[in-house]
Coordinates of C-alpha atoms and ligand atoms in Angstrom, one line a residue:
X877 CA -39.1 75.1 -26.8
X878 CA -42.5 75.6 -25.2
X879 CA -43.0 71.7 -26.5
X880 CA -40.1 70.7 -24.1
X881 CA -41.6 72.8 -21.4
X882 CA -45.1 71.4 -21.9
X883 CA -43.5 68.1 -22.5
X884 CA -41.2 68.2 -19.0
X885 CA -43.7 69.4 -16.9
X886 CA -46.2 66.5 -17.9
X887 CA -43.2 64.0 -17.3
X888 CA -43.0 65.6 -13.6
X889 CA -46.4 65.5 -13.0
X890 CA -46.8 61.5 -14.2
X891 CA -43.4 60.3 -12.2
X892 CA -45.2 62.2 -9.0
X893 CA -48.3 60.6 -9.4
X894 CA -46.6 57.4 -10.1
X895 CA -44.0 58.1 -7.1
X896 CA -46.9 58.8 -4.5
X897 CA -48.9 55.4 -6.0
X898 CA -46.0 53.4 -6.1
X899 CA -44.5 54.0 -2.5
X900 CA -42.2 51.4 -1.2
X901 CA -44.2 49.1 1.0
X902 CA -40.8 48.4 2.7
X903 CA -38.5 50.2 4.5
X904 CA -35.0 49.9 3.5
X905 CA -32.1 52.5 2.5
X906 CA -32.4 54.0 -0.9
X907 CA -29.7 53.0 -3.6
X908 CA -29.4 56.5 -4.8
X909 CA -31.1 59.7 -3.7
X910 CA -33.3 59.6 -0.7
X911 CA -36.0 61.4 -3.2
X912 CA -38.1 59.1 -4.4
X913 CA -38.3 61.6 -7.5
X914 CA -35.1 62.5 -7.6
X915 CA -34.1 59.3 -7.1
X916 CA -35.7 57.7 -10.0
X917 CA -34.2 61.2 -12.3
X918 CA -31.2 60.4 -11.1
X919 CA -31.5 56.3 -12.6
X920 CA -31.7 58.0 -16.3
X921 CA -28.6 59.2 -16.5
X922 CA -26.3 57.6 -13.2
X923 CA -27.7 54.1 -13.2
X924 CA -24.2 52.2 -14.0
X925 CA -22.7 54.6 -11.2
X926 CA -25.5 53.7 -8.6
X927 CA -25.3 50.0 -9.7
X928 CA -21.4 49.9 -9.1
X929 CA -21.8 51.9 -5.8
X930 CA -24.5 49.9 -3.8
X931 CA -22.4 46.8 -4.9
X932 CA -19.6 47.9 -3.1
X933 CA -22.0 49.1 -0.2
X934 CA -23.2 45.2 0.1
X935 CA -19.8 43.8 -0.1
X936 CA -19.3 45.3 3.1
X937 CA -22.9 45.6 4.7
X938 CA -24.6 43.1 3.1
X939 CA -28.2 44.8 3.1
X940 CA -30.5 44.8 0.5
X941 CA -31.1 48.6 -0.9
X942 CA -34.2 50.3 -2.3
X943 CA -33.0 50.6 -6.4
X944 CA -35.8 52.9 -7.6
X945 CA -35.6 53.8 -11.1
X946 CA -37.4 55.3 -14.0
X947 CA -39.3 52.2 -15.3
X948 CA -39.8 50.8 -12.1
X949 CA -38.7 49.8 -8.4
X950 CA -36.8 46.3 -7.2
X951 CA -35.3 45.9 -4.3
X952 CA -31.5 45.1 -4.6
X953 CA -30.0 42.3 -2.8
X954 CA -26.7 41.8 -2.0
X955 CA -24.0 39.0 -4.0
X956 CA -24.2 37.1 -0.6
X957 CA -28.0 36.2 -1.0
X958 CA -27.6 35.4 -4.1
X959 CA -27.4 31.7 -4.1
X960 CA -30.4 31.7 -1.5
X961 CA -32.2 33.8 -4.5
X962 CA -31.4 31.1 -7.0
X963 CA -32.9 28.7 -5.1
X964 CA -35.9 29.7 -4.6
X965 CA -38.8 28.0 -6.0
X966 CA -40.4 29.9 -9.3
X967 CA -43.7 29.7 -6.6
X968 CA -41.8 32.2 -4.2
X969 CA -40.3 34.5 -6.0
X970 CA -41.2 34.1 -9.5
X971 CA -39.0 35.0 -12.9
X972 CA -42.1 34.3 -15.5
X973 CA -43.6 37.2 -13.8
X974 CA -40.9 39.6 -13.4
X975 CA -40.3 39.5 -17.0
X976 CA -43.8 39.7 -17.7
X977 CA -44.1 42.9 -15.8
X978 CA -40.7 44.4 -16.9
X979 CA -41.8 44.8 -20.7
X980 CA -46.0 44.6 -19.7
X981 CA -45.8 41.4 -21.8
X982 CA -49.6 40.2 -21.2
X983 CA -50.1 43.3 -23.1
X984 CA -47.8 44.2 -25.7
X985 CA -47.3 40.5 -26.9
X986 CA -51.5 41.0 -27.4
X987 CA -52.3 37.8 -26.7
X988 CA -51.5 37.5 -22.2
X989 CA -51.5 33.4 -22.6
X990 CA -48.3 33.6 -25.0
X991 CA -46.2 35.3 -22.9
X992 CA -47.7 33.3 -19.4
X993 CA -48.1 30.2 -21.2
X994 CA -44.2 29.5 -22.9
X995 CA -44.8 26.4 -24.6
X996 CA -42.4 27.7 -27.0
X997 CA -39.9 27.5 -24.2
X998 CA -39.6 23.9 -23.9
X999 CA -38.6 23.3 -27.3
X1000 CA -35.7 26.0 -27.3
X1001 CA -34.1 23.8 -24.4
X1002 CA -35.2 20.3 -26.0
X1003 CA -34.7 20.7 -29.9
X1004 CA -32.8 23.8 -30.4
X1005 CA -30.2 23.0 -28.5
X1006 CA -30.2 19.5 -29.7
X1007 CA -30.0 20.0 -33.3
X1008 CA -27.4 22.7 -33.3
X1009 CA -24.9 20.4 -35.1
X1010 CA -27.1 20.4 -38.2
X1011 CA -27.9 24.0 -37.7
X1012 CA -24.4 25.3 -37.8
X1013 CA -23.8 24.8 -41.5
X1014 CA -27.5 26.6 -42.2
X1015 CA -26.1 29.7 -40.3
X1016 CA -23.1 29.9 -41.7
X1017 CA -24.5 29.9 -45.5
X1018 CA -27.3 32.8 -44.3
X1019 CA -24.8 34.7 -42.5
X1020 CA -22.2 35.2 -45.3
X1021 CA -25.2 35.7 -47.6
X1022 CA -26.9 38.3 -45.8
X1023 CA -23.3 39.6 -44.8
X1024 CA -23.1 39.8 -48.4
X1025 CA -25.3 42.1 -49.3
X1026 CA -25.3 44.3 -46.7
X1027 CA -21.5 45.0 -46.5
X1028 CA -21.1 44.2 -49.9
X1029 CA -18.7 42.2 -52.1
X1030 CA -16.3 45.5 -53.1
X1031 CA -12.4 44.5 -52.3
X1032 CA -11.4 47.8 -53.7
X1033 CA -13.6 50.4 -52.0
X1034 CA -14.0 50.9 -48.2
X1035 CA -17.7 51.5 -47.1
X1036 CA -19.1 53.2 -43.6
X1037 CA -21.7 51.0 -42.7
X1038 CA -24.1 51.3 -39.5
X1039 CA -23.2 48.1 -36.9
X1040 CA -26.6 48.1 -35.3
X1041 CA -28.7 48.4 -38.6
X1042 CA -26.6 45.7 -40.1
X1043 CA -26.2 43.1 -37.3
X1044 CA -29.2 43.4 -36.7
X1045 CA -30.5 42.5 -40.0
X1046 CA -27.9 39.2 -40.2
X1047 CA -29.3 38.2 -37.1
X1048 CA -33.4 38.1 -37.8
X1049 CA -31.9 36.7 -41.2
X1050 CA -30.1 33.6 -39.7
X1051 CA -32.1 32.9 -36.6
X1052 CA -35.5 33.0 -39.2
X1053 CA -33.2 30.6 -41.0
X1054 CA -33.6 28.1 -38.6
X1055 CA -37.2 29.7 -37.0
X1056 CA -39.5 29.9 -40.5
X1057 CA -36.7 28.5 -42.8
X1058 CA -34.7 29.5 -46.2
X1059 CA -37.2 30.7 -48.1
X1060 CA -39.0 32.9 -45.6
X1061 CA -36.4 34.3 -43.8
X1062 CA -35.0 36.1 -47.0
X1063 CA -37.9 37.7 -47.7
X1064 CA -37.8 41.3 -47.2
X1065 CA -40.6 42.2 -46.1
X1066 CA -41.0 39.4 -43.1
X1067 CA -38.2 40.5 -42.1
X1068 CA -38.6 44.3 -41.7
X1069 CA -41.7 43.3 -40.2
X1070 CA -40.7 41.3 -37.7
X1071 CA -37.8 44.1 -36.8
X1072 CA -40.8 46.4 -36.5
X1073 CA -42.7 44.1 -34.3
X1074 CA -40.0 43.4 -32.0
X1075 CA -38.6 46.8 -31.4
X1076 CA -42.5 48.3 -30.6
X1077 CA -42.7 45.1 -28.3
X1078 CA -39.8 46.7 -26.7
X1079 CA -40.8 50.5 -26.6
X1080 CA -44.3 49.9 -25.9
X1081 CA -43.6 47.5 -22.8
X1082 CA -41.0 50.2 -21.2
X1083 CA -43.3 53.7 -22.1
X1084 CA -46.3 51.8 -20.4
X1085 CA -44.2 51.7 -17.2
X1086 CA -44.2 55.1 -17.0
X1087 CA -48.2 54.6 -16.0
X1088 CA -50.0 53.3 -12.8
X1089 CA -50.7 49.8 -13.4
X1090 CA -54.4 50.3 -12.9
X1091 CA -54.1 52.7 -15.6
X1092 CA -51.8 50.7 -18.0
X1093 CA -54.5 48.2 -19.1
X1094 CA -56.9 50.9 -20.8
X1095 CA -54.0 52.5 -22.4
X1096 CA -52.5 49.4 -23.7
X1097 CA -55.3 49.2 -26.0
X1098 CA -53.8 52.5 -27.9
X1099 CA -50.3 50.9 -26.9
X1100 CA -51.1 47.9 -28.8
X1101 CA -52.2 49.9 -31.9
X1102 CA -48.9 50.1 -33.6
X1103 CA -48.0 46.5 -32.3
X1104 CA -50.8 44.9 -34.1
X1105 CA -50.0 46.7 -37.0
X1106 CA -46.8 45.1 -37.0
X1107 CA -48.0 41.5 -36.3
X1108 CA -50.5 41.4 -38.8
X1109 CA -47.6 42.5 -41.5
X1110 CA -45.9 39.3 -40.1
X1111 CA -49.0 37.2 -39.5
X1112 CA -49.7 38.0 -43.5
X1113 CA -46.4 35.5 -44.3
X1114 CA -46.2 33.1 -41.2
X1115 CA -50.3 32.1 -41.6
X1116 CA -49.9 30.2 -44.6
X1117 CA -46.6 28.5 -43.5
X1118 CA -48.4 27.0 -40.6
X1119 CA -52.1 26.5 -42.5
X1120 CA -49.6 24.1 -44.7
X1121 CA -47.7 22.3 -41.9
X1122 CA -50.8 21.9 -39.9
X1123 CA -52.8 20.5 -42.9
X1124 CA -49.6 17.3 -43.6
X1125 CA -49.5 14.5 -40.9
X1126 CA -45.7 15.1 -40.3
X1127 CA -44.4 18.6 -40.4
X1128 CA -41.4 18.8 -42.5
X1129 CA -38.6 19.8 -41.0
X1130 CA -37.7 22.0 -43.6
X1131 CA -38.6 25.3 -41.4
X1132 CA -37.3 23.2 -38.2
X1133 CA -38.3 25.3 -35.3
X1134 CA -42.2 26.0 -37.0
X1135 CA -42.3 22.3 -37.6
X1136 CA -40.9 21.2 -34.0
X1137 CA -44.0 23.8 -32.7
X1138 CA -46.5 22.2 -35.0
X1139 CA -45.8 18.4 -33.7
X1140 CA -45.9 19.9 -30.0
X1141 CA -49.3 21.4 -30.6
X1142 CA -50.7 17.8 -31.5
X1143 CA -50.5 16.8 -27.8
X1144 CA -53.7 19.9 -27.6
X1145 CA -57.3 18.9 -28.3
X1146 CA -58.3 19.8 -31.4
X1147 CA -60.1 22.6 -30.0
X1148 CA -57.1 24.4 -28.7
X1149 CA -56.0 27.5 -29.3
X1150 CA -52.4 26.5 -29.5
X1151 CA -53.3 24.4 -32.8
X1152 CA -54.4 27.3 -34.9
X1153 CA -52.3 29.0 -36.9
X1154 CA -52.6 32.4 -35.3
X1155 CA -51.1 31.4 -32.3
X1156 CA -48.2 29.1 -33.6
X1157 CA -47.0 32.5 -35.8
X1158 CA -47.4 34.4 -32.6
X1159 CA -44.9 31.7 -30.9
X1160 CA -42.5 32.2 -33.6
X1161 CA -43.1 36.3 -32.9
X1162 CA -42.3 35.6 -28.9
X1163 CA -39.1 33.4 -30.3
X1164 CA -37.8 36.6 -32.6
X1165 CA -38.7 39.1 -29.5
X1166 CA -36.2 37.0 -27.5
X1167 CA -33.6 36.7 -29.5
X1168 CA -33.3 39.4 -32.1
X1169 CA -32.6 42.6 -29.7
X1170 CA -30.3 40.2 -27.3
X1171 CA -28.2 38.6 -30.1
X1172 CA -27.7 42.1 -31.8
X1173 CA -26.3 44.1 -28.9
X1174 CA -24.0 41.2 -27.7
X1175 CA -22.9 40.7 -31.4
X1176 CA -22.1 44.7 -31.5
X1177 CA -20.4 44.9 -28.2
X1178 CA -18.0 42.5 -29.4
X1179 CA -17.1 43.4 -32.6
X1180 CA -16.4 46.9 -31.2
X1181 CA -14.0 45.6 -28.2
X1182 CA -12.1 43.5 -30.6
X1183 CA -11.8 46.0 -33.9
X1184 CA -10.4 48.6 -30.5
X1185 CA -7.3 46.6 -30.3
X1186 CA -5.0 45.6 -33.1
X1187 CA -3.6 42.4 -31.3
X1188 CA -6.5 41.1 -30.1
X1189 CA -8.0 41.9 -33.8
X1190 CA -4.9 40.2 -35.3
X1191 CA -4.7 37.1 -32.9
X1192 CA -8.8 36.4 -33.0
X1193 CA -8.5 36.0 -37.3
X1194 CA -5.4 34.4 -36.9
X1195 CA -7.6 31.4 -34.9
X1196 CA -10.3 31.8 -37.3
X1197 CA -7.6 31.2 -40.6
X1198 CA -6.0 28.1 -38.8
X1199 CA -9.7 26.6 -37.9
X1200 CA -10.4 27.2 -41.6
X1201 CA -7.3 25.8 -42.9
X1202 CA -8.3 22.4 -40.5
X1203 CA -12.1 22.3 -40.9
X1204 CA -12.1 24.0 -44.4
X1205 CA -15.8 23.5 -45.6
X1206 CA -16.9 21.7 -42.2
X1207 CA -19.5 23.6 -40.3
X1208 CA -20.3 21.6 -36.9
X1209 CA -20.0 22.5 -33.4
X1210 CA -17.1 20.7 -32.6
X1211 CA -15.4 23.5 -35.1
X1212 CA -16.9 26.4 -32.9
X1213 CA -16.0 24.9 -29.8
X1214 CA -12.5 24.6 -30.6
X1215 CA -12.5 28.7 -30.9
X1216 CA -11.5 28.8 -27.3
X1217 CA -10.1 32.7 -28.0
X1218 CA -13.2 33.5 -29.8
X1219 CA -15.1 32.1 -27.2
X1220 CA -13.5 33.3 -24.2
X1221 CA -13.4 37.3 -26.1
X1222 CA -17.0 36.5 -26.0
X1223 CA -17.2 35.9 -22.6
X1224 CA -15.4 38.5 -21.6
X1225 CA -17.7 41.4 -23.7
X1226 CA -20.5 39.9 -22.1
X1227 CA -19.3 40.2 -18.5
X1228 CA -17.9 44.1 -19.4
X1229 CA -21.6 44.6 -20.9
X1230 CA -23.9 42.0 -19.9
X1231 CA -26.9 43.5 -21.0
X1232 CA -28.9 43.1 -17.6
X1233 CA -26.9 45.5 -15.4
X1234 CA -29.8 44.8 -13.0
X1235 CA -30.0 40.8 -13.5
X1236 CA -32.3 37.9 -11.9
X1237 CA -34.9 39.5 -11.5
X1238 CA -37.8 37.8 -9.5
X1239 CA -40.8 39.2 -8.4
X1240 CA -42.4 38.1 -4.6
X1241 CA -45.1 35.6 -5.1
X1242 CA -47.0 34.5 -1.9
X1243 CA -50.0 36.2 -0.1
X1244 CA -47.7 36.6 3.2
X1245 CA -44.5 37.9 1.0
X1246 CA -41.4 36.4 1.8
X1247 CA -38.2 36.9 4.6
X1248 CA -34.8 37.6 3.2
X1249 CA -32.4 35.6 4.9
X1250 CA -31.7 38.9 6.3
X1251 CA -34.7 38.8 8.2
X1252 CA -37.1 41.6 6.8
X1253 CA -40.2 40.7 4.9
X1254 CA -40.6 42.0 1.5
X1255 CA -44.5 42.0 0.4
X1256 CA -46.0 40.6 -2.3
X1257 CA -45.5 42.1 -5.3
X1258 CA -42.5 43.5 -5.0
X1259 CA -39.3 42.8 -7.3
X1260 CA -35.7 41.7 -6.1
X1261 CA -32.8 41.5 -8.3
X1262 CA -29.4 42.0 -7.6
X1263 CA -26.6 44.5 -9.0
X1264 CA -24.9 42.6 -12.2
X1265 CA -22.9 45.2 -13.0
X1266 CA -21.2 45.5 -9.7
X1267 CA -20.8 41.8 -9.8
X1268 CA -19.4 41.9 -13.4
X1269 CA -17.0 44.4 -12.0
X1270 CA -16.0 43.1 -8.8
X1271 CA -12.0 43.3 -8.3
X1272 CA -12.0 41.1 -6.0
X1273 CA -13.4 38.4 -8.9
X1274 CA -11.6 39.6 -11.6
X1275 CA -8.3 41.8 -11.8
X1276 CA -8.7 45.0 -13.9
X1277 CA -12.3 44.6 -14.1
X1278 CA -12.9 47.6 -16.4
X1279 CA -10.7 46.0 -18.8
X1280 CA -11.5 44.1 -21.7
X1281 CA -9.1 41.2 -21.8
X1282 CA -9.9 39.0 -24.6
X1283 CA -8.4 35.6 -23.4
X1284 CA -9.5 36.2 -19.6
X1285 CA -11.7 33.0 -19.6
X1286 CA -9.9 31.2 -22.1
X1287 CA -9.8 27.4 -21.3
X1288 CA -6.6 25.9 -21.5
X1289 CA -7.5 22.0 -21.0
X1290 CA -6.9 21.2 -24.4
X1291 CA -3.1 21.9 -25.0
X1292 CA -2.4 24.6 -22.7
X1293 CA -0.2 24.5 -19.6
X1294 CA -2.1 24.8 -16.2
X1295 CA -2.9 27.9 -14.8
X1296 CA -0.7 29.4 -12.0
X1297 CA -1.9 29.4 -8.3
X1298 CA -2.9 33.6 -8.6
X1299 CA -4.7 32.9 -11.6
X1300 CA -7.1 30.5 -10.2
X1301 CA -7.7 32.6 -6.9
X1302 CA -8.4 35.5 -9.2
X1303 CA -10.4 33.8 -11.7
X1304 CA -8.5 35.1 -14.5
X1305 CA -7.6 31.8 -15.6
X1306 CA -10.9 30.8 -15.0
X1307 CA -11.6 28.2 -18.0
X1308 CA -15.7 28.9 -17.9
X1309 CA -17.1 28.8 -21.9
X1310 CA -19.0 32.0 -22.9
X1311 CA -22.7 29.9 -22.4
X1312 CA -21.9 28.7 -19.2
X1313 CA -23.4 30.2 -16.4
X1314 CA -21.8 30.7 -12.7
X1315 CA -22.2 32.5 -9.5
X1316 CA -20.1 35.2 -10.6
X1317 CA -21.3 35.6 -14.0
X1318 CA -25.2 36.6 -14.7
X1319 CA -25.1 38.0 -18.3
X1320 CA -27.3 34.4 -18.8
X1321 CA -29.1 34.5 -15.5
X1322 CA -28.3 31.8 -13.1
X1323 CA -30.1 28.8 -12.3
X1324 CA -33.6 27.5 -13.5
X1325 CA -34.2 30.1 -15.5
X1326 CA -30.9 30.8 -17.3
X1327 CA -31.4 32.0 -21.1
X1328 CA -32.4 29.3 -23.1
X1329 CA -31.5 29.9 -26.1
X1330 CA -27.9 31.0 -24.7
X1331 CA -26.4 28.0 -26.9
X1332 CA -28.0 28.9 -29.9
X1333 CA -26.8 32.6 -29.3
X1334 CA -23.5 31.8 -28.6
X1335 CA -23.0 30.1 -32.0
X1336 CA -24.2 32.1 -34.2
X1337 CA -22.8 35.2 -32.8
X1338 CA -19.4 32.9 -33.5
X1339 CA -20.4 32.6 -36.9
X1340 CA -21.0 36.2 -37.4
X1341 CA -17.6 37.0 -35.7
X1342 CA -15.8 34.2 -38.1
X1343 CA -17.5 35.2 -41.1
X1344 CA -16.6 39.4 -40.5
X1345 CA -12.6 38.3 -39.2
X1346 CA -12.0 35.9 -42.0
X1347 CA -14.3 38.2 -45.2
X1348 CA -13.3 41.0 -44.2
X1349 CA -11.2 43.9 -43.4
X1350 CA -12.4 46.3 -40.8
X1351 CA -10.7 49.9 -40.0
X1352 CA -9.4 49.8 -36.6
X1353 CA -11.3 52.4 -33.8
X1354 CA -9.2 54.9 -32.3
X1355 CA -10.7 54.4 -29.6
X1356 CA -13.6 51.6 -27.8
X1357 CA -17.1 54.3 -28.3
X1358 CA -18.7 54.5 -24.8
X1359 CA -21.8 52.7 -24.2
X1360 CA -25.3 54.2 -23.4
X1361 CA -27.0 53.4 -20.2
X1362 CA -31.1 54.2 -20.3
X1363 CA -31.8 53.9 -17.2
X1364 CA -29.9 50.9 -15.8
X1365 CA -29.9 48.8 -19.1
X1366 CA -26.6 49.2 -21.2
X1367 CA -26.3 49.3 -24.8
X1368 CA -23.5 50.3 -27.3
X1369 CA -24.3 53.3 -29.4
X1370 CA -26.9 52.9 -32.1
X1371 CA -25.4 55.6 -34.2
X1372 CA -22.0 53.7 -34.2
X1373 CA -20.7 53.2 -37.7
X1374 CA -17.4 50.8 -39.2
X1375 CA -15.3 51.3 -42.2
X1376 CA -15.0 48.0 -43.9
X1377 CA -13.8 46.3 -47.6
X1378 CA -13.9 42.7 -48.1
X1379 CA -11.1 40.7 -48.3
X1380 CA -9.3 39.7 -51.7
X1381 CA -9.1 36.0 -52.3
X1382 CA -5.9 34.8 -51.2
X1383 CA -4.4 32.6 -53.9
Ligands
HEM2560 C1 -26.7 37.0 -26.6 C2 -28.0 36.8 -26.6 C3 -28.9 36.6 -25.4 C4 -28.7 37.1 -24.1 C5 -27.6 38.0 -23.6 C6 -29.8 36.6 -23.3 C7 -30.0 36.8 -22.0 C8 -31.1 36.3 -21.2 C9 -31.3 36.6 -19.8 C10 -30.4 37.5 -19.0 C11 -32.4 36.0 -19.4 C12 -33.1 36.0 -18.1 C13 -32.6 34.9 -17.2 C14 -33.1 35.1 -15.7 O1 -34.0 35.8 -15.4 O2 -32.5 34.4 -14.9 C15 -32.9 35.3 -20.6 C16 -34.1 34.5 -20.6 C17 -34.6 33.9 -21.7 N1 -34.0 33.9 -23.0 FE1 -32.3 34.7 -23.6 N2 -30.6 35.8 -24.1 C18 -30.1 35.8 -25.4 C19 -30.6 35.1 -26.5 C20 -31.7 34.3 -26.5 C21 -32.2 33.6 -27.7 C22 -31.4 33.5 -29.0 C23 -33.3 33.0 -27.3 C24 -34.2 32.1 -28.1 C25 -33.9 31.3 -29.1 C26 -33.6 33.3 -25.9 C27 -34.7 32.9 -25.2 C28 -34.9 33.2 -23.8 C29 -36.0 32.8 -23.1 C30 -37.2 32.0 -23.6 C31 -35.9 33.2 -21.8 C32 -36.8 33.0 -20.6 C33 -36.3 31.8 -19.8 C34 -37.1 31.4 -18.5 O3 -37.7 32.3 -18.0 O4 -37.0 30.3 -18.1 N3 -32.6 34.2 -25.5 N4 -32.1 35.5 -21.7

């Protein structure tokens, strides 16, 4: 008890000194309480609440809002500057650096020049996306492998088994498929490594908001502590990987994305940093911080929408069994993107739960700030974003917004009729693909900076889905579990667990 006390009363006493240091610098209404303390209590445990209600505010007023919360300020800008925010060059109001600051990246990823320097990046648009025909049939073997072992092979038996601990697991599995290749990727202890390092990345980045930023660079040295530890566990199996590729003349392509990193490094002198091995396993490190935690929660949220309803549970295998009975061994995109159910259910969990409630983030660049088309002047240094969740839910976009209608985007060009004249004004009929990215949908980000690796995602989180609808059977929920909200990020419950047997053989 005295702990909690002790514990409460330092947390007070850092969020004041932190509230007095990090005053506003402009003046604009508050999104919640018009205490700054208060108001950034208040974002722990009402953030989805104050994200839905400035939304409506702006839909009216069209100001932008003070949105002060427990990790840090932004300013919120209404959905009608929003295409003005999107095209504004990275020079003015800057995404790099907003993510940087969100999760104190220069820090936690050890090494500042990975994180500001994305060479990496480059080559998730270019050959990624590229080769993802090829990839497909490699994801589909490593899912139903890893699937395999984690949920077993028992067709009698039904098993409780955590979502999050598990789909997790399948994801650093099959993404280090294609990352570090077969061999590496099933190695145990790479891969709890990697886990490790990705989820301190994580923690370390949001705690060290809790600090002064003049003060965050001495304690990131004791922040990084546990970080290196982790890196140097996966450092121990990525160094000789790259010592061997960088030693051939052509990289084999046997690890794909380490050799497409090692043939882009040859364009350094030899000198460079960016040839050594250290640094090319630190790239891959930066590729499994992007995608493990993203993939996981998206893959999560959707299998518990679908396995809350029996007919959109029954409908989505039935797709999967008649795309198996066509493509039968196949694995290629063209299968995947014929999944227009799958892919619109996708979608559709993504706008209910988009993961950045509080989405395109920017942070003001220039020495003179810049002038919202509403006329004030936000300095430099500040960060605008705007409320995603309000957009997400906006009834005026999309009827029943709270609902999770699986075939709400589904495109009907194929074989479909047309949709009907209230469809199209209320976007239900909508016919967007769950990696496109649109004004009214920011679960990607919009623009320039749009997730990268949102094609990549989007197909293997289809596989996963296949593999679990076709392999096995899963007890329906009574009913959907409520998401978490920390602050105003949203995640489904960690805790959650599913009852599930695999599927006899059908003969
Ligand atoms: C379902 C999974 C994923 C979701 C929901 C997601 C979401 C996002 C979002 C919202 C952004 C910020 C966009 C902005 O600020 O405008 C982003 C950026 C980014 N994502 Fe993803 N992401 C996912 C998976 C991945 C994967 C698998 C990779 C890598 C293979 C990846 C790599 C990146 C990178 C490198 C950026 C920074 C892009 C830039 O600043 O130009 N993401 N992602």
């Amino acid at each position: 008890m005295a702990g909690i006390v002790v514990a409460a009363v330092l947390l007070f006493y850092v969020l004041s000194v932190w509230a007095f240091i990090s005053r506003s610098p402009v003046r604009l209404p508050p999104a919640g309480s018009r205490w700054p303390i208060l108001n950034r209590l208040e974002s722990l445990t009402k953030g989805k609440a104050i994200l839905y209600r400035v939304y409506q505010k702006q839909l009216s007023d069209n100001k932008p809002y003070l949105l002060r919360g427990i990790f840090g300020d932004s300013i919120v800008l209404p959905p009608s500057m929003l295409e003005w925010l999107v095209s504004q060059p990275e020079s003015h109001l800057s995404a790099k650096s907003a993510q940087m600051d969100a999760l104190n990246i220069p820090l936690t990823f050890l090494r500042a020049e990975i994180g500001l320097n994305p060479v990496h990046e480059p080559l998730i648009r270019r050959n990624l996306t590229a080769h993802l025909d090829q990839i497909t049939s490699h994801i589909w073997d490593e899912v139903g492998l890893v699937l395999e072992e984690l949920w077993g092979q028992d067709t009698e038996v039904w098993r409780e088994v955590n979502l999050d601990y598990t789909i997790r697991h399948v994801v650093a599995r099959a993404s280090n498929r294609v990352f570090v290749g077969g061999e590496l990727c099933r190695n145990n202890d790479y891969i709890e490594s990697s886990l490790r390092y990705v989820s301190r990345v994580s923690a370390c980045g949001l705690l060290l908001n809790f600090f002064p930023s003049w003060l965050r660079h001495y304690l990131g040295v004791l922040f990084q502590i546990p970080i290196r530890v982790a890196y140097s566990q996966c450092s121990k199996h990525l160094l000789p990987i790259f010592s061997e590729l960088t030693g051939s003349e052509a990289a084999s392509c046997t690890h794909l994305f380490s050799s497409w990193l090692v043939n882009n490094s040859k364009k350094y002198p030899l000198s460079s940093l960016e040839r050594t091995p250290d640094y090319l396993s630190r790239r891959i490190m930066a590729l499994n911080f992007a995608s493990i935690h993203t993939t996981t929660l998206t893959t999560c949220n959707l299998l518990l929408d679908i396995f809350s309803d029996r007919t959109t549970a029954s409908l989505l295998r039935d797709e999967s069994l008649v795309s198996s009975a066509s493509w039968n061994t196949t694995w290629n995109r063209g299968r995947l993107n014929q999944m227009l159910r799958l892919d619109s259910a996708l979608r559709e969990s993504l706008r209910l739960w988009g993961l950045v409630a509080k989405a395109m983030s920017r942070k003001v660049m220039q020495p003179a700030g810049i002038i919202l088309p509403s006329g004030q002047r936000l300095l430099q240094g500040t960060t605008v974003c705007v409320s995603g969740w309000g957009l997400h839910h906006d009834e005026n976009v999309h009827q029943q917004p709270f609902e999770f209608i699986h075939d709400r985007f589904m495109r009907r060009s194929t074989h479909g009729a047309s949709p009907s004249q209230e469809e199209t004004e209320m976007g239900t009929s909508a016919g967007h693909a769950a990696a496109e990215t649109d004004v009214n949908f920011a679960a990607w980000g919009i623009g320039k900076h749009a997730c990268p690796g949102r094609f990549f995602a989007v197909d293997l989180i289809k596989i996963i889905l296949i593999h679990v609808l076709v392999d096995y059977e899963v007890e329906l929920l009574g009913e959907r579990p409520e998401n978490m909200w920390i602050e105003y990020n949203v995640i489904p419950p960690p805790a959650t667990t599913v009852s599930i047997r695999r599927r006899k053989l059908s003969v």
